[in-house]
C-alpha positions as a Markdown table, in Angstrom:
| # | Residue | x | y | z |
|---|---|---|---|---|
| 1 | Met | -13.9 | -31.6 | -8.4 |
| 2 | Gly | -17.2 | -30.5 | -6.8 |
| 3 | Asp | -18.3 | -27.3 | -5.5 |
| 4 | Ala | -15.8 | -24.8 | -4.1 |
| 5 | Ala | -15.3 | -24.7 | -0.3 |
| 6 | Pro | -17.0 | -22.0 | 1.7 |
| 7 | Pro | -15.1 | -18.9 | 2.8 |
| 8 | Gly | -12.6 | -19.6 | 5.5 |
| 9 | Arg | -12.4 | -23.3 | 4.7 |
| 10 | Val | -9.4 | -25.4 | 3.4 |
| 11 | Asp | -10.1 | -27.0 | 0.0 |
| 12 | Pro | -7.9 | -30.0 | -0.7 |
| 13 | Gln | -7.3 | -30.9 | -4.3 |
| 14 | Arg | -5.5 | -34.0 | -5.6 |
| 15 | Pro | -4.3 | -33.6 | -9.2 |
| 16 | Arg | -2.8 | -36.3 | -11.3 |
| 17 | Gly | 0.4 | -37.6 | -9.7 |
| 18 | Gly | -0.8 | -38.0 | -6.0 |
| 19 | Thr | 0.3 | -34.6 | -4.8 |
| 20 | Val | -2.2 | -32.9 | -2.7 |
| 21 | Ile | -2.6 | -29.1 | -3.3 |
| 22 | Trp | -4.2 | -27.2 | -0.3 |
| 23 | Glu | -6.0 | -24.0 | -1.3 |
| 24 | Ile | -7.1 | -21.7 | 1.5 |
| 25 | Gln | -10.1 | -19.6 | 0.5 |
| 26 | Asp | -10.8 | -16.7 | 2.7 |
| 27 | Glu | -13.1 | -14.2 | 1.2 |
| 28 | Thr | -13.9 | -12.4 | 4.4 |
| 29 | Arg | -12.7 | -8.9 | 4.5 |
| 30 | Lys | -11.9 | -6.9 | 7.7 |
| 31 | Val | -13.0 | -3.2 | 7.3 |
| 32 | Glu | -10.8 | -0.9 | 9.2 |
| 33 | Gly | -12.0 | 2.0 | 11.2 |
| 34 | Leu | -15.2 | 0.5 | 12.7 |
| 35 | Asp | -16.3 | 0.5 | 16.2 |
| 36 | Glu | -17.6 | -2.5 | 18.1 |
| 37 | His | -21.1 | -1.8 | 16.7 |
| 38 | Gly | -19.9 | -1.7 | 13.1 |
| 39 | Arg | -20.2 | 2.0 | 12.6 |
| 40 | Ala | -17.6 | 4.2 | 11.0 |
| 41 | Arg | -15.3 | 6.1 | 13.5 |
| 42 | Pro | -14.7 | 9.7 | 12.5 |
| 43 | Asp | -11.3 | 9.8 | 14.3 |
| 44 | Tyr | -9.9 | 7.0 | 12.0 |
| 45 | Ala | -10.8 | 8.9 | 8.9 |
| 46 | Ala | -9.2 | 12.0 | 10.4 |
| 47 | Ser | -6.0 | 10.0 | 11.3 |
| 48 | Leu | -5.7 | 9.0 | 7.6 |
| 49 | Gly | -6.0 | 12.7 | 6.6 |
| 50 | Leu | -9.5 | 12.8 | 5.3 |
| 51 | Leu | -11.3 | 16.1 | 5.9 |
| 52 | Pro | -15.1 | 16.7 | 5.5 |
| 53 | Ala | -16.0 | 18.9 | 2.5 |
| 54 | Pro | -17.3 | 22.3 | 3.6 |
| 55 | Phe | -21.0 | 23.0 | 3.1 |
| 56 | Gly | -20.5 | 26.1 | 1.0 |
| 57 | Arg | -18.5 | 24.3 | -1.6 |
| 58 | Arg | -21.0 | 21.3 | -1.6 |
| 59 | Ala | -23.8 | 23.9 | -2.4 |
| 60 | Ala | -21.7 | 25.6 | -5.0 |
| 61 | Ala | -21.1 | 22.2 | -6.8 |
| 62 | Thr | -24.8 | 21.4 | -6.7 |
| 63 | Leu | -25.5 | 24.9 | -8.2 |
| 64 | Val | -23.0 | 24.2 | -11.1 |
| 65 | Glu | -24.7 | 21.0 | -11.9 |
| 66 | Val | -28.2 | 22.7 | -11.9 |
| 67 | Leu | -26.9 | 25.4 | -14.2 |
| 68 | Val | -25.6 | 22.7 | -16.6 |
| 69 | Val | -29.1 | 21.1 | -16.6 |
| 70 | Leu | -30.7 | 24.4 | -17.3 |
| 71 | Val | -28.3 | 25.0 | -20.3 |
| 72 | Leu | -29.2 | 21.7 | -21.7 |
| 73 | Gln | -32.9 | 22.6 | -21.3 |
| 74 | Leu | -32.6 | 25.8 | -23.2 |
| 75 | Pro | -34.0 | 24.5 | -26.5 |
| 76 | Leu | -37.0 | 23.2 | -24.7 |
| 77 | Leu | -37.5 | 26.4 | -22.6 |
| 78 | Leu | -37.0 | 28.8 | -25.4 |
| 79 | Ala | -38.9 | 27.1 | -28.3 |
| 80 | Val | -41.2 | 24.3 | -26.9 |
| 81 | Leu | -42.5 | 26.0 | -23.8 |
| 82 | Pro | -43.7 | 29.3 | -25.5 |
| 83 | Ala | -45.5 | 27.2 | -28.1 |
| 84 | Ala | -47.1 | 24.9 | -25.6 |
| 85 | Ile | -48.4 | 28.0 | -23.6 |
| 86 | Glu | -49.8 | 29.4 | -26.9 |
| 87 | Leu | -51.7 | 26.2 | -27.7 |
| 88 | Thr | -53.2 | 26.1 | -24.2 |
| 89 | Arg | -54.7 | 29.5 | -25.0 |
| 90 | Ala | -56.2 | 28.5 | -28.4 |
| 91 | Ser | -59.9 | 27.4 | -28.6 |
| 92 | Asp | -59.0 | 24.4 | -30.6 |
| 93 | Pro | -55.4 | 23.2 | -29.6 |
| 94 | Gln | -55.4 | 20.2 | -32.0 |
| 95 | Ala | -56.2 | 22.5 | -35.0 |
| 96 | Ala | -53.7 | 25.1 | -33.8 |
| 97 | Leu | -50.9 | 22.4 | -33.4 |
| 98 | Ala | -51.7 | 21.1 | -37.0 |
| 99 | Ala | -51.6 | 24.6 | -38.4 |
| 100 | Arg | -48.1 | 25.4 | -37.1 |
| 101 | Gly | -45.3 | 25.2 | -39.6 |
| 102 | Asp | -42.6 | 24.7 | -37.1 |
| 103 | Leu | -44.0 | 21.5 | -35.6 |
| 104 | Val | -41.0 | 19.4 | -36.7 |
| 105 | Leu | -38.6 | 21.9 | -35.2 |
| 106 | Leu | -40.4 | 21.8 | -31.9 |
| 107 | Ile | -40.3 | 18.1 | -31.8 |
| 108 | Val | -36.5 | 18.1 | -32.6 |
| 109 | Cys | -35.8 | 20.7 | -29.9 |
| 110 | Ala | -37.8 | 18.8 | -27.2 |
| 111 | Ala | -36.0 | 15.5 | -28.2 |
| 112 | Val | -32.5 | 17.1 | -28.1 |
| 113 | Ser | -33.1 | 18.7 | -24.8 |
| 114 | Tyr | -34.4 | 15.4 | -23.1 |
| 115 | Ala | -31.6 | 13.3 | -24.8 |
| 116 | Leu | -28.8 | 15.6 | -23.5 |
| 117 | Thr | -30.3 | 16.0 | -20.1 |
| 118 | Ala | -30.7 | 12.2 | -19.8 |
| 119 | Ala | -27.2 | 11.5 | -21.0 |
| 120 | Phe | -25.7 | 14.1 | -18.6 |
| 121 | Leu | -27.6 | 12.6 | -15.5 |
| 122 | Ile | -26.7 | 9.1 | -16.4 |
| 123 | Thr | -23.2 | 10.1 | -16.6 |
| 124 | Gln | -23.4 | 11.9 | -13.4 |
| 125 | Leu | -24.8 | 8.7 | -11.7 |
| 126 | Val | -22.1 | 6.4 | -13.2 |
| 127 | Leu | -19.3 | 8.7 | -12.3 |
| 128 | His | -20.5 | 9.2 | -8.7 |
| 129 | Gly | -21.0 | 5.5 | -8.2 |
| 130 | Arg | -17.8 | 4.4 | -9.7 |
| 131 | Arg | -15.3 | 7.3 | -8.9 |
| 132 | Gly | -17.2 | 9.3 | -6.4 |
| 133 | Val | -17.1 | 12.5 | -8.5 |
| 134 | Thr | -19.5 | 14.6 | -10.5 |
| 135 | Leu | -19.0 | 17.7 | -12.7 |
| 136 | Gly | -19.4 | 20.1 | -9.9 |
| 137 | Lys | -17.5 | 18.1 | -7.4 |
| 138 | Ala | -14.6 | 17.8 | -9.8 |
| 139 | Leu | -14.5 | 21.6 | -10.2 |
| 140 | Leu | -14.6 | 22.4 | -6.5 |
| 141 | Gly | -12.2 | 19.5 | -5.2 |
| 142 | Ile | -14.9 | 17.2 | -3.6 |
| 143 | Arg | -15.1 | 13.4 | -3.7 |
| 144 | Ser | -17.8 | 11.1 | -2.3 |
| 145 | Val | -16.9 | 7.8 | -0.5 |
| 146 | Asn | -18.6 | 5.1 | 1.4 |
| 147 | Val | -18.6 | 6.2 | 4.9 |
| 148 | Arg | -17.7 | 2.7 | 6.2 |
| 149 | Thr | -15.1 | 1.5 | 3.7 |
| 150 | Leu | -13.8 | 4.9 | 2.6 |
| 151 | Glu | -13.9 | 3.6 | -1.0 |
| 152 | Arg | -16.3 | 4.2 | -4.0 |
| 153 | Pro | -19.9 | 4.7 | -2.8 |
| 154 | Gly | -21.5 | 2.2 | -5.3 |
| 155 | Phe | -23.8 | 2.8 | -8.1 |
| 156 | Trp | -27.3 | 1.8 | -6.8 |
| 157 | Arg | -27.2 | 2.9 | -3.1 |
| 158 | Gly | -24.3 | 5.5 | -3.3 |
| 159 | Ala | -25.7 | 7.2 | -6.5 |
| 160 | Val | -29.2 | 6.2 | -7.5 |
| 161 | Leu | -30.7 | 6.0 | -4.1 |
| 162 | Arg | -29.1 | 9.3 | -2.9 |
| 163 | Tyr | -30.4 | 11.2 | -6.0 |
| 164 | Leu | -33.9 | 9.6 | -5.5 |
| 165 | Val | -34.1 | 11.0 | -2.0 |
| 166 | Leu | -32.7 | 14.3 | -3.1 |
| 167 | Trp | -35.1 | 14.8 | -6.1 |
| 168 | Gly | -37.9 | 13.4 | -4.0 |
| 169 | Ser | -37.7 | 16.3 | -1.7 |
| 170 | Phe | -38.9 | 18.6 | -4.5 |
| 171 | Leu | -42.4 | 16.9 | -4.4 |
| 172 | Leu | -43.0 | 19.3 | -1.5 |
| 173 | Pro | -42.2 | 22.6 | -3.0 |
| 174 | Leu | -39.8 | 25.0 | -1.2 |
| 175 | Leu | -40.2 | 23.2 | 2.2 |
| 176 | Gly | -38.9 | 19.8 | 1.0 |
| 177 | Pro | -35.6 | 21.1 | -0.4 |
| 178 | Leu | -35.1 | 23.5 | 2.5 |
| 179 | Leu | -35.5 | 20.7 | 5.1 |
| 180 | Val | -33.6 | 17.8 | 3.2 |
| 181 | Val | -30.8 | 19.9 | 1.6 |
| 182 | Leu | -30.2 | 22.8 | 3.8 |
| 183 | Leu | -31.3 | 21.8 | 7.5 |
| 184 | Ser | -30.7 | 18.0 | 7.7 |
| 185 | Pro | -26.9 | 18.3 | 7.6 |
| 186 | Leu | -27.1 | 20.4 | 10.8 |
| 187 | Phe | -28.5 | 17.4 | 12.7 |
| 188 | Asp | -25.7 | 15.0 | 11.8 |
| 189 | Pro | -24.8 | 13.1 | 15.0 |
| 190 | Glu | -21.2 | 12.6 | 13.9 |
| 191 | Arg | -20.7 | 16.4 | 12.9 |
| 192 | Arg | -19.6 | 15.4 | 9.5 |
| 193 | Gly | -22.3 | 17.5 | 7.6 |
| 194 | Arg | -24.1 | 14.4 | 6.2 |
| 195 | Gly | -27.7 | 15.1 | 5.3 |
| 196 | Trp | -30.5 | 12.7 | 4.9 |
| 197 | Pro | -29.6 | 11.7 | 1.3 |
| 198 | Asp | -26.0 | 10.9 | 2.6 |
| 199 | Leu | -27.4 | 8.9 | 5.5 |
| 200 | Ala | -29.6 | 6.9 | 3.3 |
| 201 | Ala | -26.8 | 6.2 | 0.8 |
| 202 | Ala | -24.1 | 5.8 | 3.4 |
| 203 | Thr | -22.0 | 8.3 | 1.6 |
| 204 | Trp | -19.6 | 11.0 | 2.9 |
| 205 | Phe | -18.1 | 14.0 | 1.0 |
| 206 | Val | -14.5 | 14.8 | 1.6 |
| 207 | Asp | -12.2 | 17.8 | 0.7 |
| 208 | Ile | -9.2 | 16.8 | -1.5 |
| 209 | Arg | -7.9 | 20.3 | -1.7 |
| 210 | Arg | -7.0 | 20.5 | 2.0 |
| 211 | Gly | -6.9 | 16.7 | 2.8 |
| 212 | Leu | -6.1 | 13.4 | 1.4 |
| 213 | Asn | -7.7 | 12.3 | -1.9 |
| 214 | Pro | -9.3 | 8.8 | -1.1 |
| 215 | Tyr | -9.0 | 7.7 | -4.7 |
| 216 | Asp | -5.1 | 8.1 | -4.7 |
| 217 | Ala | -4.5 | 4.5 | -4.2 |
| 218 | Lys | -0.8 | 4.8 | -3.3 |
| 219 | Arg | -1.3 | 7.6 | -0.7 |
| 220 | Met | -4.3 | 5.7 | 0.9 |
| 221 | Arg | -2.3 | 2.6 | 1.1 |
| 222 | Ile | 0.5 | 4.3 | 2.8 |
| 223 | Ala | -1.8 | 6.2 | 5.2 |
| 224 | Arg | -3.6 | 3.0 | 6.1 |
| 225 | Lys | -0.3 | 1.2 | 6.8 |
| 226 | Thr | 1.1 | 4.1 | 8.8 |
| 227 | Val | -2.1 | 4.2 | 11.0 |
| 228 | Ala | -2.0 | 0.5 | 11.4 |
| 229 | Ser | 1.6 | 0.4 | 12.5 |
| 230 | Asp | 1.0 | 3.4 | 14.9 |
| 231 | Leu | -2.0 | 1.4 | 16.5 |
| 232 | Ala | 0.1 | -1.8 | 16.8 |
| 233 | Asp | 2.9 | 0.1 | 18.4 |
| 234 | Glu | 0.6 | 1.7 | 20.9 |
| 235 | Arg | -1.2 | -1.6 | 21.8 |
| 236 | Ser | 1.8 | -4.0 | 21.8 |
| 237 | Glu | 3.8 | -4.6 | 25.0 |
| 238 | Leu | 7.3 | -5.4 | 23.9 |
| 239 | Pro | 9.8 | -6.8 | 26.5 |
| 240 | Ser | 13.1 | -4.7 | 27.0 |
| 241 | Leu | 16.4 | -6.4 | 27.0 |
| 242 | Ala | 17.7 | -3.6 | 29.3 |
| 243 | Thr | 15.3 | -4.6 | 32.1 |
| 244 | Pro | 17.2 | -6.3 | 35.0 |
| 245 | Ala | 15.9 | -9.5 | 36.3 |
| 246 | Gly | 16.4 | -8.7 | 40.1 |
| 247 | Glu | 13.4 | -9.6 | 42.2 |
| 248 | Arg | 14.0 | -7.0 | 44.9 |
| 249 | Arg | 14.4 | -4.0 | 42.5 |
| 250 | Pro | 11.2 | -3.3 | 40.7 |
| 251 | Glu | 11.8 | -1.4 | 37.5 |
| 252 | Val | 9.7 | 0.8 | 35.2 |
| 253 | Tyr | 10.1 | 0.4 | 31.6 |
| 254 | Ile | 10.9 | 3.7 | 29.7 |
| 255 | Pro | 10.6 | 3.6 | 25.9 |
| 256 | Val | 13.4 | 5.6 | 24.4 |
| 257 | Ala | 13.0 | 5.0 | 20.6 |
| 258 | Arg | 10.8 | 2.9 | 18.4 |
| 259 | Ser | 11.4 | 1.3 | 15.1 |
| 260 | Ser | 10.0 | -1.5 | 12.8 |
| 261 | Gly | 12.8 | -3.7 | 14.1 |
| 262 | Gly | 12.0 | -3.3 | 17.8 |
| 263 | Val | 12.0 | -1.0 | 20.8 |
| 264 | Leu | 15.0 | 0.5 | 22.5 |
| 265 | Gly | 14.4 | 1.2 | 26.1 |
| 266 | Ala | 15.9 | 2.0 | 29.4 |
| 267 | Thr | 14.9 | 1.3 | 33.0 |
| 268 | Arg | 14.0 | 3.5 | 35.8 |
| 269 | Val | 14.1 | 2.2 | 39.3 |
| 270 | Asp | 11.2 | 3.1 | 41.6 |
| 271 | Ser | 12.9 | 4.7 | 44.6 |
| 272 | Ala | 9.9 | 4.3 | 46.7 |
| 273 | Ala | 9.9 | 0.5 | 46.3 |
| 274 | Val | 13.6 | 0.0 | 46.6 |
| 275 | Pro | 14.6 | -1.1 | 50.1 |
| 276 | Ala | 17.1 | 1.1 | 52.1 |
| 277 | Pro | 20.8 | 0.0 | 51.6 |
| 278 | Thr | 22.1 | -2.1 | 54.3 |
| 279 | Ala | 25.2 | -1.1 | 56.2 |
| 280 | Ala | 28.5 | -2.4 | 54.7 |
| 281 | Pro | 29.9 | -5.5 | 56.6 |
| 282 | Ala | 32.7 | -4.7 | 59.0 |
| 283 | Pro | 36.2 | -5.3 | 57.6 |
| 284 | Ala | 37.8 | -8.5 | 58.5 |
| 285 | Ala | 39.6 | -8.5 | 61.9 |
| 286 | Gly | 43.4 | -7.9 | 61.8 |
| 287 | Pro | 46.0 | -9.3 | 64.1 |
| 288 | Pro | 44.7 | -9.6 | 67.8 |
| 289 | Ala | 45.3 | -6.4 | 69.8 |
| 290 | Pro | 47.3 | -6.5 | 73.0 |
| 291 | Ala | 45.2 | -7.2 | 76.2 |
| 292 | Ser | 46.1 | -3.8 | 77.6 |
| 293 | Thr | 44.6 | -1.9 | 74.7 |
| 294 | Pro | 40.8 | -1.4 | 75.0 |
| 295 | Ala | 38.6 | -2.3 | 72.0 |
| 296 | Pro | 37.8 | 0.7 | 69.9 |
| 297 | Ala | 34.2 | 1.7 | 69.7 |
| 298 | Pro | 32.5 | 1.0 | 66.3 |
| 299 | Ala | 33.0 | 4.0 | 63.9 |
| 300 | Pro | 29.9 | 5.7 | 62.6 |
| 301 | Thr | 28.9 | 5.2 | 59.0 |
| 302 | Pro | 30.7 | 8.0 | 57.0 |
| 303 | Ala | 28.7 | 10.2 | 54.8 |
| 304 | Pro | 29.0 | 9.6 | 51.0 |
| 305 | Ile | 32.0 | 11.3 | 49.5 |
| 306 | Pro | 31.4 | 13.1 | 46.3 |
| 307 | Pro | 33.3 | 11.7 | 43.3 |
| 308 | Val | 36.8 | 12.8 | 42.9 |
| 309 | Ala | 38.2 | 13.8 | 39.5 |
| 310 | Pro | 40.7 | 11.3 | 38.1 |
| 311 | Pro | 44.2 | 12.5 | 38.2 |
| 312 | Ala | 45.7 | 13.6 | 34.8 |
| 313 | Ala | 47.7 | 10.9 | 33.2 |
| 314 | Ser | 51.4 | 11.6 | 33.0 |
| 315 | Pro | 53.0 | 11.8 | 29.5 |
| 316 | Ala | 55.0 | 8.7 | 30.3 |
| 317 | Ala | 52.0 | 6.6 | 31.0 |
| 318 | Val | 51.6 | 3.7 | 28.7 |
| 319 | Pro | 48.0 | 3.0 | 27.8 |
| 320 | Glu | 46.7 | -0.5 | 28.7 |
| 321 | Pro | 46.1 | -2.8 | 25.8 |
| 322 | Ala | 42.5 | -3.4 | 24.8 |
| 323 | Gly | 40.9 | -6.2 | 26.6 |
| 324 | Ala | 43.5 | -6.5 | 29.3 |
| 325 | Pro | 42.1 | -7.5 | 32.6 |
| 326 | Arg | 42.1 | -4.9 | 35.2 |
| 327 | Pro | 43.1 | -5.5 | 38.8 |
| 328 | Pro | 40.2 | -5.0 | 41.3 |
| 329 | Ala | 40.2 | -1.6 | 42.9 |
| 330 | Ser | 41.2 | -1.4 | 46.5 |
| 331 | Pro | 38.7 | 0.1 | 49.0 |
| 332 | Gly | 38.8 | 3.9 | 49.0 |
| 333 | Thr | 40.6 | 4.3 | 45.6 |
| 334 | Trp | 39.0 | 5.7 | 42.4 |
| 335 | Ala | 38.3 | 3.2 | 39.7 |
| 336 | Pro | 38.8 | 4.7 | 36.1 |
| 337 | Pro | 35.6 | 4.5 | 33.9 |
| 338 | Ala | 35.5 | 2.4 | 30.7 |
| 339 | Leu | 37.1 | 3.9 | 27.7 |
| 340 | Leu | 34.6 | 5.7 | 25.4 |
| 341 | Pro | 34.8 | 5.0 | 21.6 |
| 342 | Asp | 36.9 | 7.4 | 19.8 |
| 343 | Ala | 35.1 | 10.2 | 18.1 |
| 344 | Ala | 37.3 | 9.9 | 15.1 |
| 345 | Ala | 36.6 | 6.2 | 14.6 |
| 346 | Pro | 34.8 | 5.5 | 11.2 |
| 347 | Ala | 31.1 | 5.5 | 11.5 |
| 348 | Thr | 29.0 | 2.5 | 11.0 |
| 349 | Ile | 25.9 | 3.2 | 8.9 |
| 350 | Thr | 23.1 | 0.7 | 9.0 |
| 351 | Leu | 19.7 | 0.7 | 7.2 |
| 352 | Val | 17.0 | -1.1 | 9.4 |
| 353 | Leu | 14.3 | -2.2 | 7.0 |
| 354 | Asp | 10.7 | -2.5 | 8.2 |
| 355 | Thr | 11.1 | -6.2 | 8.2 |
| 356 | Gly | 13.7 | -5.9 | 10.9 |
| 357 | Asp | 16.6 | -6.8 | 8.5 |
| 358 | Ala | 19.7 | -4.7 | 8.7 |
| 359 | Val | 21.7 | -3.5 | 5.6 |
| 360 | Glu | 25.1 | -2.1 | 6.3 |
| 361 | Val | 26.1 | 0.9 | 4.0 |
| 362 | Ala | 29.8 | 0.4 | 3.3 |
| 363 | Gly | 32.1 | 1.5 | 0.6 |
| 364 | Ala | 30.5 | 3.8 | -1.9 |
| 365 | Gly | 27.0 | 2.8 | -0.8 |
| 366 | Val | 24.1 | 0.4 | -1.6 |
| 367 | Leu | 21.5 | 0.2 | -4.3 |
| 368 | Leu | 18.0 | -0.9 | -3.3 |
| 369 | Gly | 15.5 | -2.4 | -5.5 |
| 370 | Arg | 13.7 | -5.7 | -6.4 |
| 371 | Ala | 16.5 | -6.8 | -8.6 |
| 372 | Pro | 19.2 | -3.9 | -8.9 |
| 373 | Ala | 22.4 | -4.2 | -11.0 |
| 374 | Ala | 25.6 | -2.9 | -9.8 |
| 375 | Asp | 26.2 | 0.8 | -10.8 |
| 376 | Asp | 28.8 | 3.4 | -9.8 |
| 377 | Gly | 30.5 | 1.0 | -7.4 |
| 378 | Leu | 27.2 | 0.7 | -5.3 |
| 379 | Val | 26.5 | -2.7 | -3.8 |
| 380 | Pro | 23.2 | -4.1 | -5.3 |
| 381 | Thr | 20.9 | -5.1 | -2.5 |
| 382 | Pro | 17.6 | -6.9 | -3.4 |
| 383 | Val | 14.6 | -6.1 | -1.5 |
| 384 | Leu | 11.7 | -8.5 | -1.4 |
| 385 | Asp | 8.4 | -6.7 | -2.1 |
| 386 | Arg | 5.2 | -8.8 | -2.7 |
| 387 | Thr | 3.1 | -5.7 | -3.5 |
| 388 | Met | 5.5 | -4.7 | -6.4 |
| 389 | Ser | 5.6 | -1.1 | -5.1 |
| 390 | Val | 9.5 | -1.2 | -5.2 |
| 391 | Ser | 11.0 | -0.7 | -8.6 |
| 392 | Lys | 13.6 | -3.0 | -10.1 |
| 393 | Thr | 16.3 | -0.4 | -9.4 |
| 394 | His | 14.6 | 2.0 | -7.0 |
| 395 | Leu | 16.9 | 3.8 | -4.5 |
| 396 | Ala | 20.6 | 4.7 | -4.1 |
| 397 | Val | 22.1 | 5.3 | -0.7 |
| 398 | Arg | 25.5 | 6.9 | -1.3 |
| 399 | Arg | 28.3 | 7.3 | 1.2 |
| 400 | Asp | 30.9 | 10.1 | 0.9 |
| 401 | Gly | 33.3 | 9.7 | 3.9 |
| 402 | Glu | 31.2 | 10.4 | 7.0 |
| 403 | Ala | 28.3 | 11.9 | 5.0 |
| 404 | Leu | 25.3 | 10.0 | 3.7 |
| 405 | Phe | 23.0 | 10.9 | 0.7 |
| 406 | Val | 19.9 | 9.3 | -0.7 |
| 407 | Glu | 18.9 | 9.3 | -4.4 |
| 408 | Asp | 15.8 | 8.2 | -6.2 |
| 409 | Arg | 16.7 | 6.3 | -9.4 |
| 410 | Gly | 13.6 | 7.3 | -11.3 |
| 411 | Ser | 11.3 | 4.8 | -9.5 |
| 412 | Thr | 7.6 | 4.2 | -10.4 |
| 413 | Asn | 6.1 | 4.9 | -7.0 |
| 414 | Gly | 8.6 | 7.5 | -5.9 |
| 415 | Ser | 10.7 | 7.9 | -2.7 |
| 416 | Ala | 10.6 | 10.3 | 0.3 |
| 417 | Leu | 12.6 | 11.2 | 3.3 |
| 418 | Val | 10.8 | 11.5 | 6.6 |
| 419 | Arg | 12.4 | 13.7 | 9.3 |
| 420 | Gly | 10.8 | 14.9 | 12.5 |
| 421 | Gly | 7.4 | 13.7 | 11.3 |
| 422 | Ala | 7.6 | 15.8 | 8.0 |
| 423 | Glu | 7.8 | 14.0 | 4.7 |
| 424 | Arg | 9.7 | 15.3 | 1.8 |
| 425 | Glu | 9.3 | 13.8 | -1.7 |
| 426 | Leu | 12.7 | 12.9 | -3.5 |
| 427 | Thr | 13.2 | 14.3 | -7.1 |
| 428 | Pro | 14.6 | 11.6 | -9.3 |
| 429 | Gly | 18.4 | 12.1 | -9.6 |
| 430 | Glu | 18.7 | 14.7 | -6.7 |
| 431 | Arg | 21.0 | 13.7 | -3.9 |
| 432 | Val | 19.6 | 14.6 | -0.4 |
| 433 | Pro | 21.7 | 14.4 | 2.8 |
| 434 | Val | 20.5 | 12.0 | 5.4 |
| 435 | His | 20.9 | 12.2 | 9.2 |
| 436 | Asp | 20.9 | 9.7 | 11.9 |
| 437 | Gly | 17.3 | 8.6 | 12.9 |
| 438 | Asp | 15.7 | 9.6 | 9.5 |
| 439 | Thr | 13.4 | 7.3 | 7.8 |
| 440 | Ile | 13.6 | 6.6 | 4.0 |
| 441 | Arg | 10.4 | 5.5 | 2.2 |
| 442 | Phe | 10.7 | 3.8 | -1.1 |
| 443 | Gly | 7.5 | 2.5 | -2.6 |
| 444 | Asp | 5.6 | 1.0 | 0.3 |
| 445 | Arg | 8.7 | 0.0 | 2.1 |
| 446 | Phe | 10.6 | 1.9 | 4.9 |
| 447 | Ala | 14.1 | 2.0 | 6.1 |
| 448 | Glu | 15.5 | 3.7 | 9.3 |
| 449 | Val | 19.0 | 5.3 | 9.2 |
| 450 | Arg | 21.3 | 4.4 | 12.1 |
| 451 | Ile | 24.7 | 5.9 | 12.4 |
| 452 | Ala | 27.0 | 4.7 | 15.2 |
| 453 | Arg | 30.7 | 5.1 | 16.0 |
| 454 | Gly | 33.2 | 2.7 | 17.5 |
């Protein structure tokens, strides 16, 4: 077949039978949260819920790891170091070393200390590069990520290079660690507390106790989708079906509500741009007046009359049938308004999915999932989910008269109810009441609840 096509190219393949299979290979990846210069934006990370780790806890995590290294070095410090000092004071160090009866024990102590320390440091480097965590950071709720991608920092640059810069500062006793470890985070231009080792390794330490854990794949995926949808809603200019098409009346679009299925809006007429209303045309001339009667002067335009309350309907009045045409109102008479829907009419409950599809909740309710089976009289409603975040039988939306309840059916990725910007996780098997305007999250999918009457 030849070499593979470069990224972004279409690679045609013709297998046996003459059918052409087109494979689109696009390996380019768009990194979110970067400015026009390719630098990470702190506001994007903050919008996801990532918070910088405080300096005090970072220092405490480093202190914990240093204490562990000292404990591993105890055999070397307690046995080998005093013997080495004693040998340096002897007149013939080689003879004194050969005369010692504990020479094998000293060699074993030194080997054990070095082996344990090397194993601990290598484990620290691997964990830091692969999972952004070390022993001290795990105990104090800190994780390390790549500052651009907000993912794992990487082994060579994120872990090895950072520790080389950090330990290289000890070549200048006292002043080197003071400048590199303690003072350099104060000069971070982004005010994230990143020191020179972090700038060299492109790493950033985040606090998972107060903020989002960047290694929680499900939460990060939901946070990225939420931020992306919010940005798309802010930037997109969606037309309104409620905007009149008149050329002489400029309108201003006012968004009233927003959902994944579109935008509900109203219009506001700019009073400054609307021309003044013209006088009403004179009524048609009646029969000719007698010649002796002078023509009356034109009457001035009357002031607007406040609306008059409609008269109460008499008990014997028969209501008009629905849809019957109404005669045009004569000038000066009050025209009755259109009838409002009856408040006692049954409510129509609709779930508007994030794809714009609408699912009506009728009868006992519906059962959402990738391939749900009918249960408890609920109508099975399959939901397409290419990410496989929705379980086979994920969520039940039950209807009890005019009340609506939602129930998680033991799904893998869980469900939540979002109301007023606050998200509440649903306990499997628990029925939670749902109101109009609430948003239901099941897996990575969303559904908005709309309740209407009439």
